[in-house]
CSV table of C-alpha atoms and ligand atoms in Angstrom, one decimal:
chain,number,residue,atom,x,y,z
A,23,MET,CA,135.8,48.9,220.8
A,24,LEU,CA,139.5,48.9,220.3
A,25,VAL,CA,141.1,51.8,218.4
A,26,HIS,CA,143.8,50.6,216.2
A,27,SER,CA,146.7,52.8,215.3
A,28,LYS,CA,148.0,52.8,211.8
A,29,PRO,CA,150.3,49.9,211.0
A,30,PRO,CA,153.8,50.8,212.2
A,31,ALA,CA,156.1,50.2,209.2
A,32,MET,CA,159.7,50.6,210.4
A,33,GLU,CA,158.9,53.7,212.4
A,34,GLN,CA,159.2,55.3,215.8
A,35,LEU,CA,157.1,53.6,218.5
A,36,SER,CA,155.6,55.0,221.6
A,37,LYS,CA,157.8,54.3,224.7
A,38,PRO,CA,156.6,51.4,226.7
A,39,ASN,CA,156.1,51.7,230.4
A,40,HIS,CA,158.9,49.6,231.8
A,41,HIS,CA,157.8,49.9,235.5
A,42,ARG,CA,154.9,47.7,234.9
A,43,ALA,CA,156.8,44.7,233.5
A,44,ALA,CA,156.8,43.0,236.9
A,45,PHE,CA,153.1,42.5,236.6
A,46,ILE,CA,153.2,39.8,234.0
A,47,PRO,CA,151.6,36.8,235.5
A,48,LEU,CA,154.0,34.0,236.4
A,49,ILE,CA,152.7,30.4,236.5
A,50,ASP,CA,154.7,27.6,238.0
A,51,LEU,CA,153.5,24.4,236.2
A,52,SER,CA,155.0,22.2,238.9
A,53,LYS,CA,152.6,23.6,241.5
A,54,PRO,CA,149.5,21.4,242.0
A,55,ASP,CA,146.7,24.0,241.7
A,56,THR,CA,147.2,26.8,239.2
A,57,LYS,CA,143.9,26.6,237.5
A,58,ALA,CA,142.4,29.8,238.9
A,59,GLN,CA,145.6,31.6,238.4
A,60,LEU,CA,145.7,30.5,234.7
A,61,VAL,CA,142.1,31.6,234.1
A,62,ARG,CA,142.8,35.0,235.7
A,63,ALA,CA,145.9,35.5,233.6
A,64,CYS,CA,144.0,34.7,230.4
A,65,GLU,CA,141.2,37.1,231.4
A,66,ASP,CA,143.4,40.0,232.6
A,67,PHE,CA,146.3,39.8,230.1
A,68,GLY,CA,145.8,37.1,227.6
A,69,PHE,CA,149.5,36.5,228.3
A,70,PHE,CA,151.6,34.9,231.0
A,71,LYS,CA,155.0,33.3,231.7
A,72,VAL,CA,155.4,29.7,232.6
A,73,ILE,CA,158.3,28.1,234.6
A,74,ASN,CA,159.0,24.5,235.5
A,75,HIS,CA,157.5,23.5,232.2
A,76,GLY,CA,159.2,20.2,231.6
A,77,VAL,CA,160.6,20.9,228.1
A,78,PRO,CA,164.2,19.7,228.2
A,79,ALA,CA,166.7,22.5,228.2
A,80,ASP,CA,169.1,20.6,225.9
A,81,LEU,CA,166.4,20.2,223.3
A,82,ILE,CA,165.8,23.9,223.3
A,83,ARG,CA,169.5,24.7,223.2
A,84,ASP,CA,170.2,22.3,220.3
A,85,LEU,CA,167.3,23.6,218.2
A,86,GLU,CA,168.3,27.2,218.9
A,87,SER,CA,171.9,26.5,217.7
A,88,GLU,CA,170.7,24.8,214.6
A,89,ALA,CA,168.4,27.7,213.8
A,90,LEU,CA,171.2,30.2,214.4
A,91,ARG,CA,173.4,28.1,212.1
A,92,PHE,CA,170.8,28.4,209.4
A,93,PHE,CA,170.4,32.2,209.9
A,94,SER,CA,174.2,32.7,209.7
A,95,LEU,CA,174.3,31.4,206.1
A,96,PRO,CA,174.6,34.0,203.3
A,97,LEU,CA,171.2,35.5,202.2
A,98,SER,CA,171.6,34.0,198.7
A,99,VAL,CA,171.6,30.5,200.3
A,100,LYS,CA,168.8,31.1,202.7
A,101,ALA,CA,166.7,32.6,200.0
A,102,GLN,CA,166.7,29.1,198.4
A,103,ALA,CA,164.5,28.0,201.3
A,104,GLY,CA,162.0,30.8,200.4
A,105,PRO,CA,159.6,32.3,199.8
A,106,PRO,CA,157.3,31.4,202.7
A,107,ASP,CA,154.4,30.2,200.5
A,108,PRO,CA,153.2,29.4,203.2
A,109,PHE,CA,156.2,27.5,204.5
A,110,GLY,CA,159.9,28.4,204.1
A,111,TYR,CA,162.3,31.3,204.6
A,112,GLY,CA,161.2,34.9,204.7
A,113,ASP,CA,163.1,38.1,205.0
A,114,LYS,CA,161.6,41.4,206.3
A,115,LYS,CA,158.3,41.0,204.5
A,116,ILE,CA,155.6,39.6,206.7
A,117,GLY,CA,152.5,38.3,204.8
A,118,HIS,CA,151.3,39.8,201.6
A,119,ASN,CA,149.8,43.1,202.8
A,120,GLY,CA,152.9,45.3,203.0
A,121,ASP,CA,154.0,44.6,206.5
A,122,VAL,CA,157.7,44.7,207.0
A,123,GLY,CA,159.9,44.3,210.0
A,124,TRP,CA,163.6,44.1,210.9
A,125,LEU,CA,163.6,40.3,210.9
A,126,GLU,CA,164.1,37.1,209.0
A,127,TYR,CA,162.2,33.9,209.8
A,128,LEU,CA,161.4,30.3,209.0
A,129,LEU,CA,157.8,29.1,208.9
A,130,LEU,CA,157.4,25.4,209.2
A,131,THR,CA,154.4,23.1,209.2
A,132,THR,CA,154.0,21.0,212.3
A,133,ASN,CA,152.5,17.9,210.9
A,134,SER,CA,154.1,17.0,207.6
A,135,SER,CA,157.4,17.2,205.9
A,136,ALA,CA,156.1,19.0,202.8
A,137,ASP,CA,158.7,21.8,203.1
A,138,TYR,CA,161.5,19.5,203.9
A,139,HIS,CA,163.0,19.7,200.4
A,140,LYS,CA,163.5,23.4,200.7
A,141,PHE,CA,165.9,22.9,203.6
A,142,SER,CA,167.6,19.7,202.6
A,143,ALA,CA,169.3,21.5,199.7
A,144,ILE,CA,170.8,24.0,202.1
A,145,PHE,CA,171.7,22.0,205.1
A,146,GLY,CA,172.8,18.9,203.3
A,147,LEU,CA,172.7,16.1,205.8
A,148,ALA,CA,172.1,18.5,208.7
A,149,ALA,CA,168.6,19.2,207.4
A,150,GLU,CA,167.5,15.9,208.8
A,151,LYS,CA,168.8,16.8,212.2
A,152,PHE,CA,167.1,20.2,212.1
A,153,ARG,CA,163.7,18.7,211.2
A,154,CYS,CA,164.2,16.0,213.8
A,155,LEU,CA,164.9,18.6,216.5
A,156,VAL,CA,161.9,20.7,215.3
A,157,ASN,CA,159.6,17.6,215.6
A,158,LYS,CA,160.8,16.8,219.1
A,159,TYR,CA,160.5,20.4,220.2
A,160,ILE,CA,157.0,20.7,218.7
A,161,ALA,CA,155.9,17.5,220.4
A,162,ALA,CA,157.2,18.8,223.8
A,163,VAL,CA,155.7,22.3,223.6
A,164,ARG,CA,152.4,21.0,222.2
A,165,LYS,CA,152.2,18.6,225.2
A,166,MET,CA,152.8,21.6,227.5
A,167,ALA,CA,150.2,23.7,225.7
A,168,CYS,CA,147.7,20.9,226.0
A,169,GLU,CA,148.3,20.6,229.7
A,170,ILE,CA,147.8,24.3,230.1
A,171,LEU,CA,144.6,24.2,228.0
A,172,GLU,CA,143.2,21.3,230.1
A,173,MET,CA,143.9,23.2,233.3
A,174,VAL,CA,142.2,26.2,231.8
A,175,ALA,CA,139.2,24.1,230.9
A,176,GLU,CA,139.0,22.8,234.4
A,177,GLY,CA,139.4,26.3,235.8
A,178,LEU,CA,136.4,27.4,233.6
A,179,ARG,CA,134.5,24.3,234.9
A,180,ILE,CA,134.0,22.9,231.5
A,181,GLN,CA,133.0,19.3,231.8
A,182,GLN,CA,135.1,18.2,228.8
A,183,ARG,CA,138.6,18.7,230.0
A,184,ASP,CA,140.0,18.4,226.5
A,185,ALA,CA,137.5,20.9,224.9
A,186,PHE,CA,140.5,23.0,223.7
A,187,SER,CA,143.4,20.6,223.8
A,188,LYS,CA,141.8,18.1,221.5
A,189,LEU,CA,142.0,20.6,218.7
A,190,LEU,CA,145.8,20.7,219.0
A,191,MET,CA,146.0,17.0,219.3
A,192,ASP,CA,143.9,16.4,216.2
A,193,GLU,CA,145.8,14.9,213.3
A,194,GLN,CA,144.4,17.6,211.2
A,195,SER,CA,145.4,20.4,213.6
A,196,ASP,CA,146.5,23.4,211.6
A,197,SER,CA,149.4,24.4,213.8
A,198,VAL,CA,152.5,26.3,212.7
A,199,PHE,CA,156.0,26.6,214.0
A,200,ARG,CA,157.9,29.8,213.4
A,201,VAL,CA,161.5,30.8,214.1
A,202,ASN,CA,162.2,34.6,214.1
A,203,HIS,CA,165.6,36.1,213.9
A,204,TYR,CA,166.0,39.8,214.6
A,205,PRO,CA,169.5,40.7,213.5
A,206,PRO,CA,171.5,43.6,215.0
A,207,ILE,CA,170.9,46.8,213.1
A,208,PRO,CA,174.1,48.1,211.4
A,209,GLY,CA,175.2,51.4,212.7
A,210,PHE,CA,172.6,51.3,215.5
A,211,LEU,CA,173.4,53.7,218.3
A,212,GLU,CA,171.8,53.0,221.6
A,213,SER,CA,171.8,56.7,222.5
A,214,ASP,CA,169.8,58.0,219.5
A,215,GLY,CA,166.7,56.5,220.9
A,216,ARG,CA,165.4,55.2,217.6
A,217,ASN,CA,163.1,52.2,217.7
A,218,LEU,CA,162.8,50.0,214.6
A,219,ILE,CA,159.9,47.7,214.5
A,220,GLY,CA,160.9,44.0,214.5
A,221,PHE,CA,157.4,42.6,214.2
A,222,GLY,CA,154.4,44.9,214.0
A,223,GLU,CA,151.6,44.8,216.5
A,224,HIS,CA,149.1,42.1,216.1
A,225,THR,CA,147.2,39.3,217.8
A,226,ASP,CA,147.8,35.7,217.0
A,227,PRO,CA,144.8,34.1,215.2
A,228,GLN,CA,145.2,30.6,216.5
A,229,ILE,CA,144.1,29.2,219.9
A,230,ILE,CA,147.3,29.5,221.8
A,231,SER,CA,150.9,30.5,221.1
A,232,VAL,CA,154.0,29.2,223.0
A,233,LEU,CA,157.0,31.5,222.7
A,234,ARG,CA,160.5,31.0,223.8
A,235,SER,CA,163.3,33.5,223.0
A,236,ASN,CA,166.9,33.9,223.8
A,237,ASN,CA,167.9,36.5,226.5
A,238,ILE,CA,167.6,39.5,224.3
A,239,SER,CA,164.7,41.9,224.9
A,240,GLY,CA,162.2,43.2,222.3
A,241,LEU,CA,158.8,41.6,223.0
A,242,GLN,CA,156.1,44.0,224.2
A,243,ILE,CA,152.5,43.4,225.1
A,244,SER,CA,149.6,45.8,225.2
A,245,LEU,CA,147.6,46.0,228.3
A,246,LYS,CA,143.8,46.4,228.3
A,247,ASP,CA,144.2,50.2,228.7
A,248,GLY,CA,146.3,50.3,225.6
A,249,ARG,CA,149.7,50.9,227.3
A,250,TRP,CA,152.6,48.9,226.0
A,251,ILE,CA,154.9,47.1,228.4
A,252,SER,CA,158.2,45.4,227.7
A,253,VAL,CA,158.4,41.7,228.6
A,254,PRO,CA,161.8,41.0,230.2
A,255,PRO,CA,163.2,38.0,228.2
A,256,ASP,CA,163.9,34.8,230.0
A,257,HIS,CA,165.5,31.9,227.9
A,258,ASN,CA,164.5,29.3,230.6
A,259,SER,CA,160.8,30.1,230.4
A,260,PHE,CA,158.0,30.1,228.0
A,261,PHE,CA,155.5,32.9,227.3
A,262,ILE,CA,151.9,32.0,226.4
A,263,ASN,CA,149.6,34.1,224.3
A,264,VAL,CA,145.8,33.7,224.1
A,265,GLY,CA,144.9,33.6,220.4
A,266,ASP,CA,141.8,35.0,218.7
A,267,SER,CA,140.2,31.6,218.4
A,268,LEU,CA,140.4,31.1,222.2
A,269,GLN,CA,138.9,34.5,222.7
A,270,VAL,CA,136.0,33.4,220.5
A,271,MET,CA,135.6,30.0,222.2
A,272,THR,CA,135.3,31.8,225.6
A,273,ASN,CA,132.9,34.3,224.1
A,274,GLY,CA,135.3,37.2,224.8
A,275,ARG,CA,136.0,36.2,228.4
A,276,PHE,CA,139.6,35.7,227.5
A,277,LYS,CA,141.3,38.3,225.4
A,278,SER,CA,143.8,37.6,222.7
A,279,VAL,CA,146.8,39.7,223.6
A,280,LYS,CA,148.1,42.4,221.3
A,281,HIS,CA,151.9,42.2,221.0
A,282,ARG,CA,154.9,43.4,219.0
A,283,VAL,CA,158.6,43.2,218.8
A,284,VAL,CA,160.9,46.2,218.8
A,285,ALA,CA,164.3,45.5,217.3
A,286,ASN,CA,166.9,45.6,220.0
A,287,GLY,CA,169.5,47.1,217.7
A,288,SER,CA,172.8,45.9,219.1
A,289,LYS,CA,172.1,42.2,219.7
A,290,SER,CA,170.6,39.4,217.8
A,291,ARG,CA,167.3,38.1,219.1
A,292,LEU,CA,166.0,34.6,218.3
A,293,SER,CA,162.5,33.5,219.1
A,294,MET,CA,160.7,30.2,218.4
A,295,ILE,CA,156.9,30.1,218.5
A,296,TYR,CA,154.5,27.2,218.3
A,297,PHE,CA,151.0,28.4,217.2
A,298,GLY,CA,148.5,25.8,218.2
A,299,GLY,CA,145.6,25.9,215.8
A,300,PRO,CA,142.4,23.8,215.2
A,301,PRO,CA,141.7,21.7,212.1
A,302,LEU,CA,140.7,23.9,209.1
A,303,SER,CA,137.2,22.6,209.0
A,304,GLU,CA,136.6,23.3,212.7
A,305,LYS,CA,133.8,25.7,213.6
A,306,ILE,CA,135.1,28.3,215.9
A,307,ALA,CA,132.3,29.3,218.3
A,308,PRO,CA,131.8,29.9,222.0
A,309,LEU,CA,131.5,26.6,224.0
A,310,ALA,CA,127.9,26.0,224.9
A,311,SER,CA,128.9,25.2,228.5
A,312,LEU,CA,130.4,28.7,228.9
A,313,MET,CA,127.3,30.5,228.0
A,314,GLN,CA,125.3,31.7,230.9
A,315,GLY,CA,121.5,32.1,230.8
A,316,GLU,CA,120.5,34.0,227.8
A,317,GLU,CA,124.0,34.9,226.8
A,318,ASP,CA,124.4,35.1,223.1
A,319,SER,CA,127.5,34.6,221.0
A,320,LEU,CA,129.4,37.8,220.3
A,321,TYR,CA,130.6,36.4,217.1
A,322,LYS,CA,129.2,35.2,213.8
A,323,GLU,CA,129.8,31.6,212.9
A,324,PHE,CA,132.9,30.7,211.0
A,325,THR,CA,135.4,27.9,210.5
A,326,TRP,CA,139.1,28.2,211.2
A,327,PHE,CA,139.7,28.1,207.4
A,328,GLU,CA,137.5,31.1,206.9
A,329,TYR,CA,139.1,33.0,209.7
A,330,LYS,CA,142.6,32.2,208.6
A,331,LYS,CA,141.9,33.2,205.1
A,332,SER,CA,140.4,36.5,206.2
A,333,ALA,CA,143.3,37.2,208.6
A,334,HIS,CA,145.8,36.6,205.9
A,335,LYS,CA,144.2,39.2,203.7
A,336,SER,CA,144.6,42.0,206.3
A,337,LYS,CA,147.5,44.0,207.6
A,338,LEU,CA,149.0,42.8,210.9
A,339,ALA,CA,147.7,45.7,213.0
A,340,VAL,CA,144.0,45.4,211.9
A,341,ASN,CA,141.5,44.1,214.4
A,342,ARG,CA,141.0,41.0,212.4
A,343,LEU,CA,138.3,39.6,214.7
A,344,GLY,CA,136.3,42.8,214.2
A,345,LEU,CA,134.9,41.4,210.9
A,346,PHE,CA,133.4,38.5,212.7
A,347,GLU,CA,131.9,40.4,215.6
A,348,LYS,CA,128.1,40.6,215.7
A,349,ILE,CA,126.8,44.1,215.4
A,350,VAL,CA,124.8,44.5,218.6
A,351,ALA,CA,122.0,46.9,218.4
A,352,SER,CA,122.1,49.4,221.3
B,414,OGA,C1,154.8,36.2,216.1
B,414,OGA,C2,155.3,37.0,217.2
B,414,OGA,C3,157.2,37.5,218.6
B,414,OGA,C4,158.6,37.3,218.7
B,414,OGA,O1,155.6,35.6,215.3
B,414,OGA,O2,153.6,36.1,215.9
B,414,OGA,O3,154.5,37.6,217.8
B,414,OGA,O4,159.2,37.4,219.8
B,414,OGA,N1,156.6,36.9,217.5
B,414,OGA,O5,159.3,36.9,217.7
B,415,NI,NI1,152.5,37.0,217.5
């Protein structure tokens, strides 16, 4: 049973253990056989870094500069693209349960242009370019995420190679794209040791998250023993998170990784995250082929819609999957 600390709202955080950062698993997607390595990373960390991922560097760079251009606009202008209900611009407030962080962000849908009008007013003609770059970028990272999920399925010896990836490829896939901007903190002094929370600790509820950030530090992950480690940023790589849904589909064999962002203070951090989710009506349950012998599901049955609704009602730091765990008589 995980013990959850109270949600950190703009407060001092425990110091991460920097010496262990080197242990973050590194997967080279150009190597022929990384299945076993991928499975191990999903089991041990729920988190890993990928290199030689095939997403064009100029696409990443162009999207990053469009996003920075948007965030450099006056707040009064950006606010016209808000509130994030669920898509649009948000500032400091994350969700509807009192979570706040030192960030501003854009939440975009991946499969329609429903929120397009919010941005067109602000960007003028450039809105089209932004959306076009977002679409290309999402297509590229989704492809990579699917390749990873297929190798993972093979590594788990699941007959159906696309058991996970087909959920992301489904036309009804409920995936989200998020751009987070952590601005410098005015008057921040490196020496006073304060740590402002950028994005409070949480696990991502979807199947898989693909994160790319600029070269500014801030992301931390929690190890199984509860210690926090800093993830050294690398703008040429992607970081992959196992989400709650993948934890359930593997009946707890994979762990969704707890993570957070500490505001860097002096420099602006930009991250872009693709959250690969299933269709709303999809039942999230352990895959039959992964159940051994008499093994029972650790979770109650639920759809992605039900889980998402429940997760949105709770604070970030709450163990949101806890509500769906079966109570096992001991
Ligand atoms: C998130 C998240 C990390 C980051 O948006 O779910 O964990 O680096 N973001 O912005
Ligand atoms: Ni996250």
